[in-house]
C-alpha cells in the first residue's frame, strides 16, 4: 500500500520553529493537491495548508503569516515550515496527497508536534 512518510516533528518551545517534510512516492502520478492537516487530542482533523495544482496555496486562518507550505518536485517532497509556534499548534500533523484519474487520497502516518509554553 502506497503511503506518505512524514518527518521533522518534535518538541519545541513557544516561539520556536520546526520544518516538517513529507516524502511522496514517485509511484503517485497526476497529483492535484498536496497538503498538511493536523489533529489535536479530542478535536477533529483540520486543514493547515495546501497547494493546489497551478500553485494556489490555502492556509488556515490560525497559521497565516506563520506557516509556509512548499513543494520540491525534483525531490518529490512537500514541506511545512512552521515559525512562531504556539502551544495551540500542538497536534499530530499529517501529510495528504490527492491524485486524479483515478481520484485517490493518500495519507502519511503522522508526526507529533508539541509546543511547550
PDB file of C-alpha atoms in Angstrom:
ATOM      1  CA  UNK A   1       0.000   0.000   0.000  1.00  0.00           C
ATOM      2  CA  UNK A   2       1.402   3.356  -1.023  1.00  0.00           C
ATOM      3  CA  UNK A   3       1.965   5.639   1.927  1.00  0.00           C
ATOM      4  CA  UNK A   4       3.446   9.049   2.502  1.00  0.00           C
ATOM      5  CA  UNK A   5       6.284   9.398   5.029  1.00  0.00           C
ATOM      6  CA  UNK A   6       6.415  12.438   7.292  1.00  0.00           C
ATOM      7  CA  UNK A   7       9.367  13.582   9.388  1.00  0.00           C
ATOM      8  CA  UNK A   8      10.525  16.604  11.321  1.00  0.00           C
ATOM      9  CA  UNK A   9       8.154  16.677  14.261  1.00  0.00           C
ATOM     10  CA  UNK A  10       9.304  17.106  17.823  1.00  0.00           C
ATOM     11  CA  UNK A  11       9.194  19.184  20.969  1.00  0.00           C
ATOM     12  CA  UNK A  12       9.834  22.907  20.728  1.00  0.00           C
ATOM     13  CA  UNK A  13       9.304  25.924  22.963  1.00  0.00           C
ATOM     14  CA  UNK A  14       6.730  28.548  22.128  1.00  0.00           C
ATOM     15  CA  UNK A  15       8.132  30.980  19.591  1.00  0.00           C
ATOM     16  CA  UNK A  16      10.345  28.341  18.040  1.00  0.00           C
ATOM     17  CA  UNK A  17      10.350  26.779  14.581  1.00  0.00           C
ATOM     18  CA  UNK A  18      10.090  23.369  13.010  1.00  0.00           C
ATOM     19  CA  UNK A  19      10.105  22.145   9.432  1.00  0.00           C
ATOM     20  CA  UNK A  20       8.066  19.113   8.522  1.00  0.00           C
ATOM     21  CA  UNK A  21       8.874  17.035   5.458  1.00  0.00           C
ATOM     22  CA  UNK A  22       6.707  14.610   3.528  1.00  0.00           C
ATOM     23  CA  UNK A  23       8.258  12.180   1.073  1.00  0.00           C
ATOM     24  CA  UNK A  24       5.840  11.384  -1.742  1.00  0.00           C
ATOM     25  CA  UNK A  25       6.457   8.086  -3.559  1.00  0.00           C
ATOM     26  CA  UNK A  26       7.214   8.511  -7.252  1.00  0.00           C
ATOM     27  CA  UNK A  27       4.583   5.869  -7.951  1.00  0.00           C
ATOM     28  CA  UNK A  28       1.897   8.505  -7.295  1.00  0.00           C
ATOM     29  CA  UNK A  29       1.036  10.279 -10.542  1.00  0.00           C
ATOM     30  CA  UNK A  30      -1.208  13.157 -11.556  1.00  0.00           C
ATOM     31  CA  UNK A  31      -1.055  14.865  -8.188  1.00  0.00           C
ATOM     32  CA  UNK A  32      -3.713  17.565  -7.879  1.00  0.00           C
ATOM     33  CA  UNK A  33      -3.369  18.709  -4.277  1.00  0.00           C
ATOM     34  CA  UNK A  34      -0.704  18.359  -1.591  1.00  0.00           C
ATOM     35  CA  UNK A  35      -1.379  19.479   1.931  1.00  0.00           C
ATOM     36  CA  UNK A  36      -0.892  19.250   5.654  1.00  0.00           C
ATOM     37  CA  UNK A  37      -3.579  18.524   8.221  1.00  0.00           C
ATOM     38  CA  UNK A  38      -3.399  18.318  11.988  1.00  0.00           C
ATOM     39  CA  UNK A  39      -5.365  16.704  14.756  1.00  0.00           C
ATOM     40  CA  UNK A  40      -5.144  17.737  18.373  1.00  0.00           C
ATOM     41  CA  UNK A  41      -6.407  15.467  21.193  1.00  0.00           C
ATOM     42  CA  UNK A  42     -10.195  15.493  21.350  1.00  0.00           C
ATOM     43  CA  UNK A  43     -10.516  17.567  18.185  1.00  0.00           C
ATOM     44  CA  UNK A  44     -11.303  16.865  14.568  1.00  0.00           C
ATOM     45  CA  UNK A  45      -8.619  16.753  11.936  1.00  0.00           C
ATOM     46  CA  UNK A  46      -8.286  20.155  10.280  1.00  0.00           C
ATOM     47  CA  UNK A  47      -6.613  21.546   7.195  1.00  0.00           C
ATOM     48  CA  UNK A  48      -3.448  23.524   7.941  1.00  0.00           C
ATOM     49  CA  UNK A  49      -2.193  24.348   4.458  1.00  0.00           C
ATOM     50  CA  UNK A  50      -2.356  23.029   0.921  1.00  0.00           C
ATOM     51  CA  UNK A  51      -1.052  23.652  -2.581  1.00  0.00           C
ATOM     52  CA  UNK A  52      -3.498  23.133  -5.417  1.00  0.00           C
ATOM     53  CA  UNK A  53      -2.360  22.239  -8.933  1.00  0.00           C
ATOM     54  CA  UNK A  54      -1.313  25.501 -10.559  1.00  0.00           C
ATOM     55  CA  UNK A  55       0.304  26.822  -7.424  1.00  0.00           C
ATOM     56  CA  UNK A  56      -2.551  28.265  -5.412  1.00  0.00           C
ATOM     57  CA  UNK A  57      -1.979  27.951  -1.667  1.00  0.00           C
ATOM     58  CA  UNK A  58      -4.547  27.935   1.110  1.00  0.00           C
ATOM     59  CA  UNK A  59      -3.884  28.338   4.823  1.00  0.00           C
ATOM     60  CA  UNK A  60      -5.965  28.012   7.932  1.00  0.00           C
ATOM     61  CA  UNK A  61      -6.564  31.438   9.465  1.00  0.00           C
ATOM     62  CA  UNK A  62      -4.810  30.323  12.638  1.00  0.00           C
ATOM     63  CA  UNK A  63      -1.480  29.752  10.850  1.00  0.00           C
ATOM     64  CA  UNK A  64      -1.452  32.512   8.240  1.00  0.00           C
ATOM     65  CA  UNK A  65       1.749  34.515   8.390  1.00  0.00           C
ATOM     66  CA  UNK A  66       3.485  31.867  10.500  1.00  0.00           C
ATOM     67  CA  UNK A  67       3.445  28.677   8.389  1.00  0.00           C
ATOM     68  CA  UNK A  68       4.584  28.187   4.808  1.00  0.00           C
ATOM     69  CA  UNK A  69       3.878  25.176   2.630  1.00  0.00           C
ATOM     70  CA  UNK A  70       6.188  24.383  -0.265  1.00  0.00           C
ATOM     71  CA  UNK A  71       6.867  21.604  -2.701  1.00  0.00           C
ATOM     72  CA  UNK A  72      10.129  20.399  -4.253  1.00  0.00           C
ATOM     73  CA  UNK A  73       9.148  18.455  -7.360  1.00  0.00           C
ATOM     74  CA  UNK A  74      12.703  17.281  -8.012  1.00  0.00           C
ATOM     75  CA  UNK A  75      12.820  15.650  -4.593  1.00  0.00           C
ATOM     76  CA  UNK A  76       9.146  14.625  -4.539  1.00  0.00           C
ATOM     77  CA  UNK A  77       8.890  16.244  -1.128  1.00  0.00           C
ATOM     78  CA  UNK A  78       6.388  18.575   0.488  1.00  0.00           C
ATOM     79  CA  UNK A  79       7.453  20.843   3.343  1.00  0.00           C
ATOM     80  CA  UNK A  80       5.710  22.781   6.069  1.00  0.00           C
ATOM     81  CA  UNK A  81       7.839  25.498   7.622  1.00  0.00           C
ATOM     82  CA  UNK A  82       6.344  26.442  10.967  1.00  0.00           C
ATOM     83  CA  UNK A  83       7.547  29.618  12.691  1.00  0.00           C
ATOM     84  CA  UNK A  84       6.419  31.432  15.825  1.00  0.00           C
ATOM     85  CA  UNK A  85       4.910  28.234  17.135  1.00  0.00           C
ATOM     86  CA  UNK A  86       2.259  28.406  19.832  1.00  0.00           C
ATOM     87  CA  UNK A  87       1.105  25.797  22.360  1.00  0.00           C
ATOM     88  CA  UNK A  88      -2.187  25.575  20.441  1.00  0.00           C
ATOM     89  CA  UNK A  89      -0.236  24.270  17.438  1.00  0.00           C
ATOM     90  CA  UNK A  90       0.385  21.062  19.369  1.00  0.00           C
ATOM     91  CA  UNK A  91      -1.060  18.180  17.355  1.00  0.00           C
ATOM     92  CA  UNK A  92      -0.267  15.229  15.162  1.00  0.00           C
ATOM     93  CA  UNK A  93       0.458  16.566  11.688  1.00  0.00           C
ATOM     94  CA  UNK A  94      -0.484  14.527   8.631  1.00  0.00           C
ATOM     95  CA  UNK A  95       0.612  14.878   5.041  1.00  0.00           C
ATOM     96  CA  UNK A  96      -2.063  14.417   2.372  1.00  0.00           C
ATOM     97  CA  UNK A  97      -1.919  13.986  -1.388  1.00  0.00           C
ATOM     98  CA  UNK A  98      -4.884  13.868  -3.736  1.00  0.00           C
ATOM     99  CA  UNK A  99      -4.302  12.403  -7.169  1.00  0.00           C
ATOM    100  CA  UNK A 100      -6.658  12.357 -10.149  1.00  0.00           C
ATOM    101  CA  UNK A 101      -7.585   9.873 -12.886  1.00  0.00           C
ATOM    102  CA  UNK A 102      -8.481   7.959 -10.841  1.00  0.00           C
ATOM    103  CA  UNK A 103      -9.118  10.077  -7.787  1.00  0.00           C
ATOM    104  CA  UNK A 104      -7.025   8.697  -4.912  1.00  0.00           C
ATOM    105  CA  UNK A 105      -6.420  10.090  -1.435  1.00  0.00           C
ATOM    106  CA  UNK A 106      -3.090   9.303   0.276  1.00  0.00           C
ATOM    107  CA  UNK A 107      -2.081   9.919   3.900  1.00  0.00           C
ATOM    108  CA  UNK A 108       1.023   9.610   5.992  1.00  0.00           C
ATOM    109  CA  UNK A 109       1.254   8.045   9.423  1.00  0.00           C
ATOM    110  CA  UNK A 110       1.522  11.421  11.147  1.00  0.00           C
ATOM    111  CA  UNK A 111       4.253  13.193  13.071  1.00  0.00           C
ATOM    112  CA  UNK A 112       3.824  14.649  16.546  1.00  0.00           C
ATOM    113  CA  UNK A 113       4.469  18.344  17.115  1.00  0.00           C
ATOM    114  CA  UNK A 114       4.469  19.525  20.723  1.00  0.00           C
ATOM    115  CA  UNK A 115       4.891  23.178  21.630  1.00  0.00           C
ATOM    116  CA  UNK A 116       5.613  23.945  25.263  1.00  0.00           C
ATOM    117  CA  UNK A 117       4.728  27.256  26.886  1.00  0.00           C
TER     118      UNK A 117
END
